[in-house]
mmCIF file with all atom_site columns, C-alpha atoms in Angstrom:
data_model
loop_
_atom_site.group_PDB
_atom_site.id
_atom_site.type_symbol
_atom_site.label_atom_id
_atom_site.label_alt_id
_atom_site.label_comp_id
_atom_site.label_asym_id
_atom_site.label_entity_id
_atom_site.label_seq_id
_atom_site.pdbx_PDB_ins_code
_atom_site.Cartn_x
_atom_site.Cartn_y
_atom_site.Cartn_z
_atom_site.occupancy
_atom_site.B_iso_or_equiv
_atom_site.pdbx_formal_charge
_atom_site.auth_seq_id
_atom_site.auth_comp_id
_atom_site.auth_asym_id
_atom_site.auth_atom_id
_atom_site.pdbx_PDB_model_num
ATOM 1   C CA . MET A 1 1   ? -3.759  -11.293 7.058   1.00 95.00 ? 154 MET A CA 1
ATOM 2   C CA . ILE A 1 2   ? -1.958  -10.509 10.504  1.00 97.00 ? 155 ILE A CA 1
ATOM 3   C CA . ILE A 1 3   ? 1.798   -10.610 10.411  1.00 97.00 ? 156 ILE A CA 1
ATOM 4   C CA . LYS A 1 4   ? 3.319   -10.145 13.970  1.00 97.00 ? 157 LYS A CA 1
ATOM 5   C CA . SER A 1 5   ? 6.606   -9.862  15.917  1.00 97.00 ? 158 SER A CA 1
ATOM 6   C CA . ASP A 1 6   ? 7.036   -9.446  19.514  1.00 96.00 ? 159 ASP A CA 1
ATOM 7   C CA . ILE A 1 7   ? 6.815   -5.612  19.067  1.00 97.00 ? 160 ILE A CA 1
ATOM 8   C CA . TRP A 1 8   ? 4.997   -4.912  15.736  1.00 98.00 ? 161 TRP A CA 1
ATOM 9   C CA . LYS A 1 9   ? 1.978   -6.279  14.062  1.00 98.00 ? 162 LYS A CA 1
ATOM 10  C CA . LEU A 1 10  ? 0.684   -5.305  10.435  1.00 98.00 ? 163 LEU A CA 1
ATOM 11  C CA . ASP A 1 11  ? -2.906  -5.907  9.577   1.00 98.00 ? 164 ASP A CA 1
ATOM 12  C CA . THR A 1 12  ? -2.930  -6.250  5.883   1.00 97.00 ? 165 THR A CA 1
ATOM 13  C CA . GLU A 1 13  ? -6.879  -6.277  5.890   1.00 96.00 ? 166 GLU A CA 1
ATOM 14  C CA . ASN A 1 14  ? -7.529  -3.106  8.038   1.00 97.00 ? 167 ASN A CA 1
ATOM 15  C CA . LEU A 1 15  ? -4.388  -1.495  6.694   1.00 97.00 ? 168 LEU A CA 1
ATOM 16  C CA . THR A 1 16  ? -2.997  -0.857  10.191  1.00 98.00 ? 169 THR A CA 1
ATOM 17  C CA . VAL A 1 17  ? 0.419   -1.274  12.107  1.00 98.00 ? 170 VAL A CA 1
ATOM 18  C CA . GLU A 1 18  ? 0.460   -1.519  15.805  1.00 98.00 ? 171 GLU A CA 1
ATOM 19  C CA . ASN A 1 19  ? 3.187   -1.242  18.334  1.00 97.00 ? 172 ASN A CA 1
ATOM 20  C CA . LEU A 1 20  ? 2.307   -4.004  20.491  1.00 97.00 ? 173 LEU A CA 1
ATOM 21  C CA . LYS A 1 21  ? 4.481   -2.528  23.318  1.00 97.00 ? 174 LYS A CA 1
ATOM 22  C CA . THR A 1 22  ? 2.769   0.884   23.637  1.00 97.00 ? 175 THR A CA 1
ATOM 23  C CA . GLY A 1 23  ? -0.628  0.057   21.805  1.00 97.00 ? 176 GLY A CA 1
ATOM 24  C CA . GLU A 1 24  ? -0.120  3.081   19.415  1.00 98.00 ? 177 GLU A CA 1
ATOM 25  C CA . LEU A 1 25  ? -2.083  2.181   16.238  1.00 98.00 ? 178 LEU A CA 1
ATOM 26  C CA . THR A 1 26  ? -1.150  3.710   12.705  1.00 98.00 ? 179 THR A CA 1
ATOM 27  C CA . ASN A 1 27  ? -3.416  3.745   9.912   1.00 98.00 ? 180 ASN A CA 1
ATOM 28  C CA . ILE A 1 28  ? -2.056  3.319   6.279   1.00 97.00 ? 181 ILE A CA 1
ATOM 29  C CA . PHE A 1 29  ? -3.819  5.610   3.724   1.00 96.00 ? 182 PHE A CA 1
ATOM 30  C CA . GLY A 1 30  ? -3.869  5.721   -0.086  1.00 95.00 ? 183 GLY A CA 1
ATOM 31  C CA . ASP A 1 31  ? -4.881  3.524   -2.882  1.00 95.00 ? 184 ASP A CA 1
ATOM 32  C CA . HIS A 1 32  ? -1.170  2.997   -3.730  1.00 97.00 ? 185 HIS A CA 1
ATOM 33  C CA . MET A 1 33  ? -0.617  1.604   -0.271  1.00 97.00 ? 186 MET A CA 1
ATOM 34  C CA . LYS A 1 34  ? -3.580  -0.692  -0.132  1.00 96.00 ? 187 LYS A CA 1
ATOM 35  C CA . TYR A 1 35  ? -2.536  -1.836  -3.613  1.00 97.00 ? 188 TYR A CA 1
ATOM 36  C CA . HIS A 1 36  ? 1.092   -2.373  -2.501  1.00 97.00 ? 189 HIS A CA 1
ATOM 37  C CA . ILE A 1 37  ? 0.089   -4.252  0.634   1.00 97.00 ? 190 ILE A CA 1
ATOM 38  C CA . HIS A 1 38  ? -2.216  -6.520  -0.815  1.00 96.00 ? 191 HIS A CA 1
ATOM 39  C CA . TYR A 1 39  ? 0.321   -7.425  -3.678  1.00 97.00 ? 192 TYR A CA 1
ATOM 40  C CA . VAL A 1 40  ? 3.283   -8.056  -1.386  1.00 96.00 ? 193 VAL A CA 1
ATOM 41  C CA . GLU A 1 41  ? 0.736   -10.099 0.903   1.00 95.00 ? 194 GLU A CA 1
ATOM 42  C CA . GLU A 1 42  ? -0.007  -12.301 -2.048  1.00 95.00 ? 195 GLU A CA 1
ATOM 43  C CA . LYS A 1 43  ? 3.265   -12.351 -3.920  1.00 96.00 ? 196 LYS A CA 1
ATOM 44  C CA . ASN A 1 44  ? 5.952   -12.113 -1.185  1.00 95.00 ? 197 ASN A CA 1
ATOM 45  C CA . PRO A 1 45  ? 4.467   -12.336 2.243   1.00 94.00 ? 198 PRO A CA 1
ATOM 46  C CA . GLU A 1 46  ? 8.053   -12.972 3.724   1.00 96.00 ? 199 GLU A CA 1
ATOM 47  C CA . ARG A 1 47  ? 8.995   -9.271  2.759   1.00 96.00 ? 200 ARG A CA 1
ATOM 48  C CA . PHE A 1 48  ? 6.547   -7.878  5.119   1.00 96.00 ? 201 PHE A CA 1
ATOM 49  C CA . GLN A 1 49  ? 7.559   -10.556 7.966   1.00 97.00 ? 202 GLN A CA 1
ATOM 50  C CA . ARG A 1 50  ? 11.076  -9.630  7.776   1.00 97.00 ? 203 ARG A CA 1
ATOM 51  C CA . LEU A 1 51  ? 10.275  -5.913  7.986   1.00 98.00 ? 204 LEU A CA 1
ATOM 52  C CA . VAL A 1 52  ? 7.980   -6.418  10.917  1.00 98.00 ? 205 VAL A CA 1
ATOM 53  C CA . ASP A 1 53  ? 10.660  -8.702  12.743  1.00 98.00 ? 206 ASP A CA 1
ATOM 54  C CA . GLU A 1 54  ? 13.312  -5.863  12.035  1.00 97.00 ? 207 GLU A CA 1
ATOM 55  C CA . GLY A 1 55  ? 10.868  -3.369  13.480  1.00 97.00 ? 208 GLY A CA 1
ATOM 56  C CA . ARG A 1 56  ? 11.109  -1.372  10.051  1.00 97.00 ? 209 ARG A CA 1
ATOM 57  C CA . ILE A 1 57  ? 7.738   -1.890  8.960   1.00 98.00 ? 210 ILE A CA 1
ATOM 58  C CA . LEU A 1 58  ? 6.538   1.717   9.430   1.00 97.00 ? 211 LEU A CA 1
ATOM 59  C CA . GLU A 1 59  ? 9.604   3.288   8.018   1.00 97.00 ? 212 GLU A CA 1
ATOM 60  C CA . TYR A 1 60  ? 9.177   1.027   4.961   1.00 98.00 ? 213 TYR A CA 1
ATOM 61  C CA . LEU A 1 61  ? 5.625   2.061   4.372   1.00 97.00 ? 214 LEU A CA 1
ATOM 62  C CA . ASP A 1 62  ? 6.209   5.741   5.198   1.00 97.00 ? 215 ASP A CA 1
ATOM 63  C CA . GLU A 1 63  ? 9.303   5.872   2.844   1.00 98.00 ? 216 GLU A CA 1
ATOM 64  C CA . LEU A 1 64  ? 7.130   4.079   -0.060  1.00 97.00 ? 217 LEU A CA 1
ATOM 65  C CA . ASP A 1 65  ? 4.201   6.420   0.212   1.00 97.00 ? 218 ASP A CA 1
ATOM 66  C CA . GLU A 1 66  ? 6.407   9.571   0.146   1.00 98.00 ? 219 GLU A CA 1
ATOM 67  C CA . LYS A 1 67  ? 8.395   8.263   -2.803  1.00 98.00 ? 220 LYS A CA 1
ATOM 68  C CA . VAL A 1 68  ? 5.123   7.265   -4.941  1.00 98.00 ? 221 VAL A CA 1
ATOM 69  C CA . VAL A 1 69  ? 3.450   10.317  -4.215  1.00 98.00 ? 222 VAL A CA 1
ATOM 70  C CA . LEU A 1 70  ? 6.386   12.452  -5.028  1.00 98.00 ? 223 LEU A CA 1
ATOM 71  C CA . ALA A 1 71  ? 7.137   10.335  -8.370  1.00 98.00 ? 224 ALA A CA 1
ATOM 72  C CA . VAL A 1 72  ? 3.401   10.613  -9.539  1.00 98.00 ? 225 VAL A CA 1
ATOM 73  C CA . ALA A 1 73  ? 3.548   14.353  -8.871  1.00 98.00 ? 226 ALA A CA 1
ATOM 74  C CA . ASP A 1 74  ? 6.759   14.805  -10.476 1.00 98.00 ? 227 ASP A CA 1
ATOM 75  C CA . GLN A 1 75  ? 5.810   12.639  -13.666 1.00 98.00 ? 228 GLN A CA 1
ATOM 76  C CA . ALA A 1 76  ? 2.538   14.669  -14.184 1.00 98.00 ? 229 ALA A CA 1
ATOM 77  C CA . GLU A 1 77  ? 4.373   17.965  -13.736 1.00 97.00 ? 230 GLU A CA 1
ATOM 78  C CA . LYS A 1 78  ? 6.848   16.987  -16.569 1.00 98.00 ? 231 LYS A CA 1
ATOM 79  C CA . TRP A 1 79  ? 3.970   16.089  -18.891 1.00 98.00 ? 232 TRP A CA 1
ATOM 80  C CA . LEU A 1 80  ? 2.091   19.387  -18.142 1.00 97.00 ? 233 LEU A CA 1
ATOM 81  C CA . ASN A 1 81  ? 5.096   21.476  -18.670 1.00 96.00 ? 234 ASN A CA 1
ATOM 82  C CA . GLU A 1 82  ? 5.388   20.109  -22.177 1.00 97.00 ? 235 GLU A CA 1
ATOM 83  C CA . ASP A 1 83  ? 1.703   20.196  -22.969 1.00 98.00 ? 236 ASP A CA 1
ATOM 84  C CA . LYS A 1 84  ? 0.776   23.327  -24.940 1.00 98.00 ? 237 LYS A CA 1
ATOM 85  C CA . ASN A 1 85  ? -2.857  22.814  -24.384 1.00 98.00 ? 238 ASN A CA 1
ATOM 86  C CA . TYR A 1 86  ? -2.278  22.912  -20.794 1.00 97.00 ? 239 TYR A CA 1
ATOM 87  C CA . ARG A 1 87  ? -0.617  26.255  -20.822 1.00 97.00 ? 240 ARG A CA 1
ATOM 88  C CA . VAL A 1 88  ? -3.089  27.806  -22.967 1.00 98.00 ? 241 VAL A CA 1
ATOM 89  C CA . ALA A 1 89  ? -5.820  26.899  -20.768 1.00 98.00 ? 242 ALA A CA 1
ATOM 90  C CA . VAL A 1 90  ? -3.914  28.367  -17.797 1.00 97.00 ? 243 VAL A CA 1
ATOM 91  C CA . GLU A 1 91  ? -2.878  31.492  -19.580 1.00 97.00 ? 244 GLU A CA 1
ATOM 92  C CA . THR A 1 92  ? -6.553  32.114  -20.667 1.00 97.00 ? 245 THR A CA 1
ATOM 93  C CA . GLY A 1 93  ? -8.053  31.292  -17.241 1.00 97.00 ? 246 GLY A CA 1
ATOM 94  C CA . ASN A 1 94  ? -9.846  28.032  -18.246 1.00 98.00 ? 247 ASN A CA 1
ATOM 95  C CA . ILE A 1 95  ? -9.576  26.407  -14.932 1.00 97.00 ? 248 ILE A CA 1
ATOM 96  C CA . ALA A 1 96  ? -11.817 23.443  -16.006 1.00 98.00 ? 249 ALA A CA 1
ATOM 97  C CA . GLU A 1 97  ? -9.697  22.622  -19.036 1.00 98.00 ? 250 GLU A CA 1
ATOM 98  C CA . ALA A 1 98  ? -6.544  22.795  -16.978 1.00 98.00 ? 251 ALA A CA 1
ATOM 99  C CA . GLY A 1 99  ? -7.687  20.648  -14.398 1.00 98.00 ? 252 GLY A CA 1
ATOM 100 C CA . ARG A 1 100 ? -9.020  18.081  -16.922 1.00 98.00 ? 253 ARG A CA 1
ATOM 101 C CA . ILE A 1 101 ? -5.495  17.866  -18.477 1.00 98.00 ? 254 ILE A CA 1
ATOM 102 C CA . GLY A 1 102 ? -4.063  17.828  -15.004 1.00 98.00 ? 255 GLY A CA 1
ATOM 103 C CA . ASN A 1 103 ? -6.065  14.815  -13.866 1.00 98.00 ? 256 ASN A CA 1
ATOM 104 C CA . MET A 1 104 ? -5.353  13.112  -17.148 1.00 98.00 ? 257 MET A CA 1
ATOM 105 C CA . TYR A 1 105 ? -1.636  13.198  -16.513 1.00 98.00 ? 258 TYR A CA 1
ATOM 106 C CA . THR A 1 106 ? -1.781  12.192  -12.946 1.00 98.00 ? 259 THR A CA 1
ATOM 107 C CA . GLU A 1 107 ? -3.767  9.477   -13.797 1.00 97.00 ? 260 GLU A CA 1
ATOM 108 C CA . GLN A 1 108 ? -1.241  8.160   -16.402 1.00 97.00 ? 261 GLN A CA 1
ATOM 109 C CA . ALA A 1 109 ? 1.676   8.841   -14.158 1.00 98.00 ? 262 ALA A CA 1
ATOM 110 C CA . LYS A 1 110 ? -0.064  6.790   -11.592 1.00 97.00 ? 263 LYS A CA 1
ATOM 111 C CA . GLU A 1 111 ? -0.153  3.706   -14.082 1.00 96.00 ? 264 GLU A CA 1
ATOM 112 C CA . SER A 1 112 ? 3.636   4.015   -14.959 1.00 95.00 ? 265 SER A CA 1
ATOM 113 C CA . VAL A 1 113 ? 4.680   4.651   -11.322 1.00 97.00 ? 266 VAL A CA 1
ATOM 114 C CA . TYR A 1 114 ? 2.345   1.953   -9.732  1.00 97.00 ? 267 TYR A CA 1
ATOM 115 C CA . ALA A 1 115 ? 3.872   -0.547  -12.346 1.00 96.00 ? 268 ALA A CA 1
ATOM 116 C CA . ALA A 1 116 ? 7.437   0.186   -11.292 1.00 96.00 ? 269 ALA A CA 1
ATOM 117 C CA . MET A 1 117 ? 6.935   0.893   -7.395  1.00 96.00 ? 270 MET A CA 1
ATOM 118 C CA . VAL A 1 118 ? 3.864   -0.166  -6.096  1.00 96.00 ? 271 VAL A CA 1
ATOM 119 C CA . TYR A 1 119 ? 3.429   -3.666  -7.718  1.00 96.00 ? 272 TYR A CA 1
ATOM 120 C CA . ALA A 1 120 ? 7.102   -4.360  -7.085  1.00 88.00 ? 273 ALA A CA 1
#
């Protein structure tokens, strides 16, 4: 879907935002961003049209990206700090086990953060 104003164009299929006056093209990266864009496109495309019309689409997407990445990292870190097995793995130099536990908590954090921030 293409959502346009006189100055901005959001391409939800190619995950790009273009400034039509300057031709500057910004690519949008990250699964969380792709999921959010497609979710809003389906459930509330008027939100994107308003943001494009107001010229705030890039600001909105940048802020969301930063907030989601930080929320996932913060939540995973909280769980890691409470996990005895993780501390033992780090202290004994068991990098594979520490990595496995870290990846598990990151994936779990994504589930809760995405539910609250990406699919909203």
